Amino acid sequence: MKCLIVVYSYHHHKTQKIAEVLGKVFDAQVKSSQQTNQEEVLNYDLVGFGSGIDSGKNYKELLDFADKLPQATDKKAFVFSTSGMPVGISGQRRVEEYTSKCHRTLKETLQSKGYTIVGEFGCAGFNTNKFLKYFGGINKGRPNSEDLKQAEEFASKLKK
Ligand SMILES: Cc1cc2nc3c(=O)[nH]c(=O)nc-3n(C[C@H](O)[C@H](O)[C@H](O)COP(=O)(O)O)c2cc1C
């Protein structure tokens, strides 16, 4: 199965770290959405789409990318993100619930383009947006080695 990972990550490049781990498991090329032509996505059977979260959704740049994808048939996709949800207070389960909601627009767009969503992954990412920078940010050090391990396990299960 030919797999491609498309990622948009800029704040602290934390989603990029997740993308690299997923890419290793799937033996997939990891490309930023800016580097990727929508037409070339059709060459892959499985495509992972990931970004940080802004205003409760995947980054607009990735949503715009997905919006411009050509119609596909018989393709599979998974989505992933890192978010600023404070995992230390909320716990991992709450982060997963939150990110699943945040992924909704991206998942719906991909489904409308003919992709079957086969999985999603979300974890905490370092966040220094707005006033948070004055307090040293939240989710410092995230994703950590445990998050990366979780990402690896997610991909390994999906691969099977
Ligand atoms: C402009 C901006 C808006 C953000 N909005 C949210 C948000 O609505 N919810 C959230 O959980 N995190 C939010 N974050 C935090 C990021 O999603 C988080 O830090 C993520 O790990 C960044 O990923 P990146 O380093 O790959 O860009 C926001 C960050 C920025 C810079």
CSV table of N, CA and C and ligand atoms in Angstrom, one decimal:
chain,number,residue,atom,x,y,z
A,1,MET,N,0.8,-1.2,0.0
A,1,MET,CA,0.0,0.0,0.0
A,1,MET,C,0.9,1.3,0.0
A,2,LYS,N,0.7,2.1,-1.0
A,2,LYS,CA,1.5,3.3,-1.1
A,2,LYS,C,0.9,4.4,-0.2
A,3,CYS,N,1.7,4.9,0.7
A,3,CYS,CA,1.2,5.9,1.7
A,3,CYS,C,2.0,7.2,1.6
A,4,LEU,N,1.2,8.3,1.7
A,4,LEU,CA,1.8,9.7,1.8
A,4,LEU,C,1.3,10.4,3.0
A,5,ILE,N,2.2,11.2,3.6
A,5,ILE,CA,1.8,12.0,4.8
A,5,ILE,C,1.9,13.5,4.4
A,6,VAL,N,0.8,14.2,4.5
A,6,VAL,CA,0.8,15.6,4.2
A,6,VAL,C,0.6,16.4,5.5
A,7,VAL,N,1.5,17.3,5.8
A,7,VAL,CA,1.4,18.0,7.1
A,7,VAL,C,1.6,19.5,6.9
A,8,TYR,N,0.8,20.2,7.8
A,8,TYR,CA,1.1,21.7,7.9
A,8,TYR,C,1.4,21.9,9.4
A,9,SER,N,2.6,22.4,9.6
A,9,SER,CA,3.1,22.5,11.0
A,9,SER,C,4.0,23.7,11.1
A,10,TYR,N,3.7,24.7,11.9
A,10,TYR,CA,4.5,25.9,11.9
A,10,TYR,C,4.8,26.4,13.3
A,11,HIS,N,3.8,26.3,14.3
A,11,HIS,CA,3.9,27.0,15.5
A,11,HIS,C,5.2,26.7,16.3
A,12,HIS,N,5.4,25.4,16.6
A,12,HIS,CA,6.7,24.9,17.1
A,12,HIS,C,7.1,23.6,16.4
A,13,HIS,N,6.5,23.4,15.2
A,13,HIS,CA,6.8,22.2,14.4
A,13,HIS,C,6.6,20.9,15.1
A,14,LYS,N,5.6,20.9,16.0
A,14,LYS,CA,5.3,19.7,16.8
A,14,LYS,C,4.5,18.7,16.0
A,15,THR,N,3.6,19.1,15.2
A,15,THR,CA,2.9,18.1,14.4
A,15,THR,C,3.8,17.4,13.4
A,16,GLN,N,4.9,18.2,13.0
A,16,GLN,CA,5.9,17.6,12.1
A,16,GLN,C,6.5,16.4,12.7
A,17,LYS,N,6.8,16.5,14.0
A,17,LYS,CA,7.4,15.4,14.8
A,17,LYS,C,6.6,14.1,14.7
A,18,ILE,N,5.3,14.3,14.9
A,18,ILE,CA,4.3,13.2,14.8
A,18,ILE,C,4.3,12.6,13.4
A,19,ALA,N,4.3,13.5,12.4
A,19,ALA,CA,4.3,13.1,11.0
A,19,ALA,C,5.5,12.2,10.7
A,20,GLU,N,6.7,12.6,11.2
A,20,GLU,CA,7.9,11.8,10.9
A,20,GLU,C,7.8,10.4,11.5
A,21,VAL,N,7.2,10.3,12.7
A,21,VAL,CA,7.0,9.0,13.3
A,21,VAL,C,6.1,8.1,12.4
A,22,LEU,N,5.0,8.7,12.1
A,22,LEU,CA,4.0,8.0,11.2
A,22,LEU,C,4.6,7.6,9.9
A,23,GLY,N,5.4,8.5,9.3
A,23,GLY,CA,6.0,8.3,8.0
A,23,GLY,C,7.0,7.1,8.1
A,24,LYS,N,7.7,6.9,9.2
A,24,LYS,CA,8.6,5.8,9.4
A,24,LYS,C,7.9,4.5,9.4
A,25,VAL,N,6.8,4.4,10.1
A,25,VAL,CA,6.0,3.2,10.2
A,25,VAL,C,5.5,2.8,8.9
A,26,PHE,N,4.9,3.8,8.2
A,26,PHE,CA,4.3,3.5,6.9
A,26,PHE,C,5.3,3.4,5.7
A,27,ASP,N,6.6,3.8,6.0
A,27,ASP,CA,7.6,3.9,5.0
A,27,ASP,C,7.1,4.9,3.9
A,28,ALA,N,6.5,6.0,4.4
A,28,ALA,CA,5.9,7.0,3.6
A,28,ALA,C,6.7,8.3,3.5
A,29,GLN,N,6.6,8.9,2.4
A,29,GLN,CA,7.2,10.2,2.2
A,29,GLN,C,6.3,11.2,3.1
A,30,VAL,N,7.0,12.1,3.8
A,30,VAL,CA,6.3,13.2,4.5
A,30,VAL,C,6.6,14.5,3.8
A,31,LYS,N,5.4,15.1,3.4
A,31,LYS,CA,5.6,16.4,2.7
A,31,LYS,C,4.7,17.4,3.3
A,32,SER,N,5.1,18.7,3.3
A,32,SER,CA,4.3,19.8,3.8
A,32,SER,C,3.2,20.0,2.7
A,33,SER,N,2.1,20.5,3.1
A,33,SER,CA,1.0,20.8,2.1
A,33,SER,C,1.5,21.8,1.1
A,34,GLN,N,2.4,22.7,1.5
A,34,GLN,CA,2.9,23.7,0.5
A,34,GLN,C,3.7,23.1,-0.6
A,35,GLN,N,4.4,22.0,-0.2
A,35,GLN,CA,5.2,21.3,-1.2
A,35,GLN,C,4.5,20.3,-2.1
A,36,THR,N,3.2,20.1,-1.7
A,36,THR,CA,2.5,19.0,-2.4
A,36,THR,C,1.4,19.5,-3.4
A,37,ASN,N,1.4,18.8,-4.5
A,37,ASN,CA,0.4,19.2,-5.5
A,37,ASN,C,-0.8,18.3,-5.3
A,38,GLN,N,-2.0,18.8,-5.3
A,38,GLN,CA,-3.2,18.0,-5.0
A,38,GLN,C,-3.3,16.8,-5.9
A,39,GLU,N,-2.9,17.0,-7.2
A,39,GLU,CA,-3.0,15.9,-8.2
A,39,GLU,C,-2.2,14.7,-7.8
A,40,GLU,N,-1.0,15.0,-7.2
A,40,GLU,CA,-0.1,13.8,-6.9
A,40,GLU,C,-0.6,13.0,-5.7
A,41,VAL,N,-1.5,13.5,-5.0
A,41,VAL,CA,-2.1,12.7,-3.9
A,41,VAL,C,-2.9,11.5,-4.4
A,42,LEU,N,-3.4,11.6,-5.6
A,42,LEU,CA,-4.1,10.5,-6.2
A,42,LEU,C,-3.3,9.3,-6.5
A,43,ASN,N,-1.9,9.5,-6.4
A,43,ASN,CA,-1.0,8.3,-6.7
A,43,ASN,C,-0.9,7.4,-5.5
A,44,TYR,N,-1.5,7.8,-4.4
A,44,TYR,CA,-1.4,7.0,-3.1
A,44,TYR,C,-2.7,6.4,-2.7
A,45,ASP,N,-2.5,5.2,-2.1
A,45,ASP,CA,-3.7,4.4,-1.6
A,45,ASP,C,-4.2,4.9,-0.2
A,46,LEU,N,-3.2,5.3,0.6
A,46,LEU,CA,-3.5,5.8,1.9
A,46,LEU,C,-2.8,7.1,2.1
A,47,VAL,N,-3.5,8.1,2.6
A,47,VAL,CA,-2.9,9.5,2.8
A,47,VAL,C,-3.2,9.9,4.3
A,48,GLY,N,-2.2,10.4,5.0
A,48,GLY,CA,-2.4,10.9,6.3
A,48,GLY,C,-2.3,12.4,6.2
A,49,PHE,N,-3.3,13.1,6.8
A,49,PHE,CA,-3.3,14.6,6.8
A,49,PHE,C,-3.2,15.1,8.2
A,50,GLY,N,-2.3,16.0,8.5
A,50,GLY,CA,-2.1,16.4,9.8
A,50,GLY,C,-1.7,17.9,10.0
A,51,SER,N,-2.1,18.5,11.1
A,51,SER,CA,-1.7,19.9,11.4
A,51,SER,C,-1.9,20.2,12.9
A,52,GLY,N,-1.4,21.3,13.3
A,52,GLY,CA,-1.8,21.9,14.6
A,52,GLY,C,-3.3,22.3,14.5
A,53,ILE,N,-3.8,22.7,15.7
A,53,ILE,CA,-5.2,23.1,15.8
A,53,ILE,C,-5.3,24.6,16.0
A,54,ASP,N,-6.1,25.3,15.3
A,54,ASP,CA,-6.4,26.7,15.5
A,54,ASP,C,-7.9,26.9,15.5
A,55,SER,N,-8.4,27.6,16.5
A,55,SER,CA,-9.8,27.9,16.6
A,55,SER,C,-10.6,26.6,16.6
A,56,GLY,N,-10.1,25.5,17.2
A,56,GLY,CA,-10.9,24.3,17.3
A,56,GLY,C,-10.9,23.5,16.0
A,57,LYS,N,-10.1,23.8,15.0
A,57,LYS,CA,-10.1,23.0,13.8
A,57,LYS,C,-8.6,22.8,13.3
A,58,ASN,N,-8.4,21.9,12.4
A,58,ASN,CA,-7.1,21.8,11.8
A,58,ASN,C,-6.8,23.2,11.1
A,59,TYR,N,-5.5,23.5,11.0
A,59,TYR,CA,-5.1,24.7,10.4
A,59,TYR,C,-5.8,25.0,9.1
A,60,LYS,N,-6.1,26.2,8.9
A,60,LYS,CA,-6.8,26.6,7.6
A,60,LYS,C,-6.0,26.2,6.4
A,61,GLU,N,-4.7,26.3,6.5
A,61,GLU,CA,-3.9,25.9,5.3
A,61,GLU,C,-4.1,24.5,4.9
A,62,LEU,N,-4.3,23.6,5.9
A,62,LEU,CA,-4.5,22.2,5.5
A,62,LEU,C,-5.9,22.0,5.1
A,63,LEU,N,-6.9,22.7,5.7
A,63,LEU,CA,-8.3,22.6,5.3
A,63,LEU,C,-8.4,23.1,3.8
A,64,ASP,N,-7.7,24.2,3.5
A,64,ASP,CA,-7.8,24.7,2.1
A,64,ASP,C,-7.2,23.7,1.1
A,65,PHE,N,-6.1,23.0,1.6
A,65,PHE,CA,-5.5,22.0,0.7
A,65,PHE,C,-6.5,20.9,0.5
A,66,ALA,N,-7.1,20.4,1.5
A,66,ALA,CA,-8.1,19.3,1.3
A,66,ALA,C,-9.2,19.7,0.5
A,67,ASP,N,-9.7,21.0,0.6
A,67,ASP,CA,-10.8,21.5,-0.2
A,67,ASP,C,-10.5,21.4,-1.7
A,68,LYS,N,-9.2,21.5,-2.1
A,68,LYS,CA,-8.8,21.6,-3.5
A,68,LYS,C,-8.4,20.2,-4.0
A,69,LEU,N,-8.6,19.2,-3.2
A,69,LEU,CA,-8.2,17.8,-3.7
A,69,LEU,C,-9.1,17.4,-4.8
A,70,PRO,N,-8.6,16.7,-5.8
A,70,PRO,CA,-9.5,16.2,-6.8
A,70,PRO,C,-10.3,15.0,-6.3
A,71,GLN,N,-11.5,14.7,-6.9
A,71,GLN,CA,-12.3,13.6,-6.4
A,71,GLN,C,-11.5,12.3,-6.5
A,72,ALA,N,-11.6,11.5,-5.5
A,72,ALA,CA,-10.9,10.2,-5.5
A,72,ALA,C,-11.9,9.1,-5.4
A,73,THR,N,-11.5,7.9,-5.8
A,73,THR,CA,-12.3,6.7,-5.5
A,73,THR,C,-11.4,5.6,-4.9
A,74,ASP,N,-12.0,4.9,-3.9
A,74,ASP,CA,-11.3,3.8,-3.3
A,74,ASP,C,-10.0,4.2,-2.6
A,75,LYS,N,-10.0,5.4,-2.0
A,75,LYS,CA,-8.8,5.8,-1.3
A,75,LYS,C,-9.1,5.9,0.2
A,76,LYS,N,-8.0,5.7,1.0
A,76,LYS,CA,-8.2,5.7,2.4
A,76,LYS,C,-7.4,6.9,3.0
A,77,ALA,N,-7.8,7.5,4.1
A,77,ALA,CA,-7.1,8.6,4.8
A,77,ALA,C,-7.2,8.4,6.3
A,78,PHE,N,-6.2,9.0,6.9
A,78,PHE,CA,-6.3,9.2,8.4
A,78,PHE,C,-5.9,10.6,8.7
A,79,VAL,N,-6.3,11.1,9.8
A,79,VAL,CA,-6.0,12.5,10.2
A,79,VAL,C,-5.3,12.5,11.5
A,80,PHE,N,-4.5,13.6,11.7
A,80,PHE,CA,-3.8,13.7,13.0
A,80,PHE,C,-3.5,15.1,13.3
A,81,SER,N,-3.2,15.4,14.6
A,81,SER,CA,-2.9,16.8,15.0
A,81,SER,C,-2.2,16.8,16.3
A,82,THR,N,-1.6,17.9,16.6
A,82,THR,CA,-1.2,18.2,18.0
A,82,THR,C,-2.0,19.4,18.4
A,83,SER,N,-2.4,19.5,19.6
A,83,SER,CA,-3.3,20.7,20.0
A,83,SER,C,-2.8,21.2,21.4
A,84,GLY,N,-3.3,22.4,21.7
A,84,GLY,CA,-2.9,23.1,22.9
A,84,GLY,C,-3.8,22.8,24.1
A,85,MET,N,-4.7,21.8,23.9
A,85,MET,CA,-5.5,21.4,25.1
A,85,MET,C,-4.6,21.0,26.2
A,86,PRO,N,-4.7,21.6,27.4
A,86,PRO,CA,-3.7,21.3,28.5
A,86,PRO,C,-3.9,19.9,29.1
A,87,VAL,N,-3.0,19.0,28.6
A,87,VAL,CA,-3.2,17.6,28.9
A,87,VAL,C,-2.9,17.3,30.4
A,88,GLY,N,-2.1,18.2,31.0
A,88,GLY,CA,-1.8,18.0,32.4
A,88,GLY,C,-3.0,18.2,33.3
A,89,ILE,N,-4.0,19.0,32.9
A,89,ILE,CA,-5.2,19.2,33.6
A,89,ILE,C,-6.3,18.3,33.1
A,90,SER,N,-6.4,18.2,31.8
A,90,SER,CA,-7.6,17.5,31.2
A,90,SER,C,-7.4,16.0,31.1
A,91,GLY,N,-6.2,15.6,31.0
A,91,GLY,CA,-5.9,14.1,30.8
A,91,GLY,C,-6.0,13.7,29.3
A,92,GLN,N,-5.3,12.6,29.0
A,92,GLN,CA,-5.2,12.2,27.7
A,92,GLN,C,-6.5,11.9,27.0
A,93,ARG,N,-7.4,11.3,27.7
A,93,ARG,CA,-8.7,10.9,27.1
A,93,ARG,C,-9.5,12.2,26.6
A,94,ARG,N,-9.5,13.2,27.5
A,94,ARG,CA,-10.2,14.4,27.1
A,94,ARG,C,-9.5,15.1,25.9
A,95,VAL,N,-8.2,15.0,25.8
A,95,VAL,CA,-7.4,15.5,24.6
A,95,VAL,C,-7.9,14.8,23.4
A,96,GLU,N,-8.0,13.5,23.5
A,96,GLU,CA,-8.4,12.7,22.3
A,96,GLU,C,-9.9,13.0,21.9
A,97,GLU,N,-10.7,13.2,22.9
A,97,GLU,CA,-12.1,13.6,22.5
A,97,GLU,C,-12.2,14.9,21.8
A,98,TYR,N,-11.4,15.9,22.4
A,98,TYR,CA,-11.3,17.2,21.9
A,98,TYR,C,-10.8,17.2,20.5
A,99,THR,N,-9.7,16.5,20.3
A,99,THR,CA,-9.1,16.5,18.9
A,99,THR,C,-10.0,15.8,17.9
A,100,SER,N,-10.7,14.8,18.3
A,100,SER,CA,-11.6,14.2,17.4
A,100,SER,C,-12.6,15.2,16.9
A,101,LYS,N,-13.1,16.0,17.8
A,101,LYS,CA,-14.1,17.1,17.4
A,101,LYS,C,-13.4,18.1,16.5
A,102,CYS,N,-12.2,18.5,16.8
A,102,CYS,CA,-11.4,19.4,16.0
A,102,CYS,C,-11.2,18.9,14.6
A,103,HIS,N,-11.1,17.6,14.5
A,103,HIS,CA,-10.8,17.0,13.1
A,103,HIS,C,-12.1,16.9,12.3
A,104,ARG,N,-13.2,17.3,12.8
A,104,ARG,CA,-14.5,17.0,12.1
A,104,ARG,C,-14.5,17.7,10.7
A,105,THR,N,-14.1,18.9,10.6
A,105,THR,CA,-14.2,19.6,9.3
A,105,THR,C,-13.3,18.9,8.3
A,106,LEU,N,-12.1,18.6,8.7
A,106,LEU,CA,-11.1,17.9,7.8
A,106,LEU,C,-11.7,16.6,7.4
A,107,LYS,N,-12.2,15.8,8.4
A,107,LYS,CA,-12.7,14.5,8.0
A,107,LYS,C,-13.9,14.6,7.0
A,108,GLU,N,-14.8,15.6,7.3
A,108,GLU,CA,-15.9,15.7,6.4
A,108,GLU,C,-15.5,16.1,5.0
A,109,THR,N,-14.5,17.0,4.9
A,109,THR,CA,-14.0,17.4,3.6
A,109,THR,C,-13.4,16.2,2.8
A,110,LEU,N,-12.6,15.4,3.6
A,110,LEU,CA,-12.0,14.3,2.9
A,110,LEU,C,-13.0,13.3,2.5
A,111,GLN,N,-14.0,13.1,3.3
A,111,GLN,CA,-15.1,12.1,2.9
A,111,GLN,C,-15.8,12.6,1.7
A,112,SER,N,-16.0,13.9,1.6
A,112,SER,CA,-16.7,14.5,0.4
A,112,SER,C,-15.9,14.3,-0.8
A,113,LYS,N,-14.6,14.1,-0.6
A,113,LYS,CA,-13.7,14.0,-1.8
A,113,LYS,C,-13.5,12.5,-2.1
A,114,GLY,N,-14.2,11.6,-1.4
A,114,GLY,CA,-14.1,10.2,-1.7
A,114,GLY,C,-13.2,9.4,-0.9
A,115,TYR,N,-12.7,9.9,0.2
A,115,TYR,CA,-11.8,9.2,1.1
A,115,TYR,C,-12.6,8.5,2.2
A,116,THR,N,-12.2,7.3,2.6
A,116,THR,CA,-12.7,6.6,3.7
A,116,THR,C,-11.7,6.9,4.9
A,117,ILE,N,-12.3,7.4,6.0
A,117,ILE,CA,-11.4,7.8,7.1
A,117,ILE,C,-11.2,6.5,7.9
A,118,VAL,N,-9.9,6.1,8.0
A,118,VAL,CA,-9.6,4.8,8.7
A,118,VAL,C,-9.0,5.0,10.1
A,119,GLY,N,-8.8,6.2,10.5
A,119,GLY,CA,-8.3,6.4,11.8
A,119,GLY,C,-7.9,7.9,12.1
A,120,GLU,N,-7.7,8.2,13.4
A,120,GLU,CA,-7.3,9.6,13.7
A,120,GLU,C,-6.4,9.5,15.0
A,121,PHE,N,-5.5,10.4,15.0
A,121,PHE,CA,-4.6,10.5,16.2
A,121,PHE,C,-4.5,11.9,16.6
A,122,GLY,N,-4.5,12.2,17.9
A,122,GLY,CA,-4.3,13.5,18.4
A,122,GLY,C,-3.5,13.5,19.7
A,123,CYS,N,-2.6,14.4,19.9
A,123,CYS,CA,-1.9,14.5,21.2
A,123,CYS,C,-1.6,15.9,21.5
A,124,ALA,N,-1.1,16.1,22.7
A,124,ALA,CA,-0.8,17.5,23.2
A,124,ALA,C,0.4,18.0,22.4
A,125,GLY,N,0.4,19.4,22.2
A,125,GLY,CA,1.6,20.0,21.5
A,125,GLY,C,1.8,21.3,22.3
A,126,PHE,N,3.1,21.7,22.3
A,126,PHE,CA,3.5,22.9,23.0
A,126,PHE,C,2.8,24.1,22.4
A,127,ASN,N,2.2,24.9,23.3
A,127,ASN,CA,1.4,26.0,22.9
A,127,ASN,C,1.8,27.3,23.5
A,128,THR,N,2.3,28.3,22.8
A,128,THR,CA,2.6,29.6,23.3
A,128,THR,C,1.8,30.7,22.6
A,129,ASN,N,0.6,30.3,22.2
A,129,ASN,CA,-0.2,31.3,21.5
A,129,ASN,C,-0.7,32.4,22.4
A,130,LYS,N,-0.7,33.6,21.9
A,130,LYS,CA,-1.2,34.8,22.6
A,130,LYS,C,-0.6,34.9,24.0
A,131,PHE,N,-1.5,35.1,25.0
A,131,PHE,CA,-0.9,35.4,26.4
A,131,PHE,C,-0.1,34.3,27.0
A,132,LEU,N,-0.3,33.1,26.4
A,132,LEU,CA,0.4,31.9,27.0
A,132,LEU,C,1.9,32.1,27.0
A,133,LYS,N,2.4,32.8,26.0
A,133,LYS,CA,3.8,33.0,25.9
A,133,LYS,C,4.4,33.7,27.1
A,134,TYR,N,3.6,34.5,27.8
A,134,TYR,CA,4.1,35.2,29.0
A,134,TYR,C,4.2,34.3,30.2
A,135,PHE,N,3.6,33.1,30.1
A,135,PHE,CA,3.7,32.2,31.2
A,135,PHE,C,4.6,30.9,30.9
A,136,GLY,N,5.3,31.0,29.8
A,136,GLY,CA,6.1,29.9,29.4
A,136,GLY,C,5.4,28.9,28.6
A,137,GLY,N,4.1,29.1,28.2
A,137,GLY,CA,3.4,28.2,27.4
A,137,GLY,C,2.8,27.1,28.2
A,138,ILE,N,2.0,26.3,27.5
A,138,ILE,CA,1.4,25.0,28.1
A,138,ILE,C,1.8,23.8,27.3
A,139,ASN,N,1.7,22.7,27.9
A,139,ASN,CA,2.2,21.4,27.2
A,139,ASN,C,3.7,21.5,26.8
A,140,LYS,N,4.4,22.1,27.7
A,140,LYS,CA,5.9,22.2,27.5
A,140,LYS,C,6.5,20.7,27.3
A,141,GLY,N,7.3,20.6,26.3
A,141,GLY,CA,7.9,19.2,26.1
A,141,GLY,C,7.0,18.2,25.4
A,142,ARG,N,5.8,18.7,25.0
A,142,ARG,CA,4.9,17.8,24.3
A,142,ARG,C,5.0,18.1,22.8
A,143,PRO,N,4.8,17.1,21.9
A,143,PRO,CA,4.7,15.7,22.3
A,143,PRO,C,6.0,15.2,22.9
A,144,ASN,N,5.9,14.3,23.9
A,144,ASN,CA,7.1,13.7,24.6
A,144,ASN,C,7.3,12.3,24.0
A,145,SER,N,8.2,11.6,24.6
A,145,SER,CA,8.5,10.3,24.1
A,145,SER,C,7.3,9.3,24.2
A,146,GLU,N,6.5,9.5,25.2
A,146,GLU,CA,5.3,8.6,25.3
A,146,GLU,C,4.3,9.0,24.2
A,147,ASP,N,4.1,10.2,23.9
A,147,ASP,CA,3.2,10.6,22.8
A,147,ASP,C,3.7,10.0,21.4
A,148,LEU,N,5.1,10.1,21.3
A,148,LEU,CA,5.6,9.6,20.0
A,148,LEU,C,5.4,8.1,19.9
A,149,LYS,N,5.5,7.4,21.1
A,149,LYS,CA,5.3,6.0,21.1
A,149,LYS,C,3.8,5.7,20.8
A,150,GLN,N,2.9,6.5,21.3
A,150,GLN,CA,1.5,6.3,21.0
A,150,GLN,C,1.2,6.5,19.5
A,151,ALA,N,1.9,7.5,19.0
A,151,ALA,CA,1.7,7.7,17.5
A,151,ALA,C,2.2,6.5,16.7
A,152,GLU,N,3.3,5.9,17.2
A,152,GLU,CA,3.9,4.8,16.5
A,152,GLU,C,3.0,3.6,16.6
A,153,GLU,N,2.4,3.4,17.8
A,153,GLU,CA,1.4,2.3,18.0
A,153,GLU,C,0.2,2.5,17.1
A,154,PHE,N,-0.3,3.7,17.1
A,154,PHE,CA,-1.5,4.0,16.2
A,154,PHE,C,-1.2,3.6,14.8
A,155,ALA,N,0.0,4.0,14.3
A,155,ALA,CA,0.3,3.7,12.9
A,155,ALA,C,0.5,2.2,12.7
A,156,SER,N,1.1,1.5,13.7
A,156,SER,CA,1.4,0.1,13.5
A,156,SER,C,0.1,-0.7,13.5
A,157,LYS,N,-0.9,-0.3,14.3
A,157,LYS,CA,-2.2,-1.0,14.3
A,157,LYS,C,-2.9,-0.7,13.0
A,158,LEU,N,-2.8,0.5,12.5
A,158,LEU,CA,-3.5,0.9,11.2
A,158,LEU,C,-2.9,0.1,10.1
A,159,LYS,N,-1.6,-0.1,10.1
A,159,LYS,CA,-0.9,-0.8,9.1
A,159,LYS,C,-1.3,-2.2,9.0
A,160,LYS,N,-1.6,-2.8,10.1
A,160,LYS,CA,-2.0,-4.2,10.2
A,160,LYS,C,-3.4,-4.4,9.6
B,1,LIG,C1,-2.9,31.0,16.2
B,1,LIG,C2,-3.0,29.7,17.1
B,1,LIG,C3,-4.3,29.3,17.4
B,1,LIG,C4,-4.4,28.1,18.2
B,1,LIG,N1,-5.7,27.7,18.6
B,1,LIG,C5,-5.8,26.5,19.3
B,1,LIG,C6,-7.1,26.0,19.6
B,1,LIG,O1,-8.1,26.5,19.2
B,1,LIG,N2,-7.2,24.9,20.3
B,1,LIG,C7,-6.0,24.2,20.8
B,1,LIG,O2,-6.2,23.2,21.4
B,1,LIG,N3,-4.8,24.7,20.5
B,1,LIG,C8,-4.7,25.8,19.7
B,1,LIG,N4,-3.4,26.3,19.4
B,1,LIG,C9,-2.2,25.5,19.8
B,1,LIG,C10,-1.7,24.6,18.7
B,1,LIG,O3,-2.6,23.8,18.1
B,1,LIG,C11,-0.6,23.7,19.3
B,1,LIG,O4,0.4,24.4,19.9
B,1,LIG,C12,0.0,22.7,18.3
B,1,LIG,O5,0.8,21.8,18.9
B,1,LIG,C13,0.8,23.5,17.2
B,1,LIG,O6,1.2,22.6,16.2
B,1,LIG,P1,2.5,23.0,15.3
B,1,LIG,O7,3.7,23.2,16.2
B,1,LIG,O8,2.7,21.7,14.5
B,1,LIG,O9,2.1,24.1,14.4
B,1,LIG,C14,-3.3,27.4,18.7
B,1,LIG,C15,-2.0,27.9,18.3
B,1,LIG,C16,-1.9,29.0,17.5
B,1,LIG,C17,-0.5,29.5,17.1
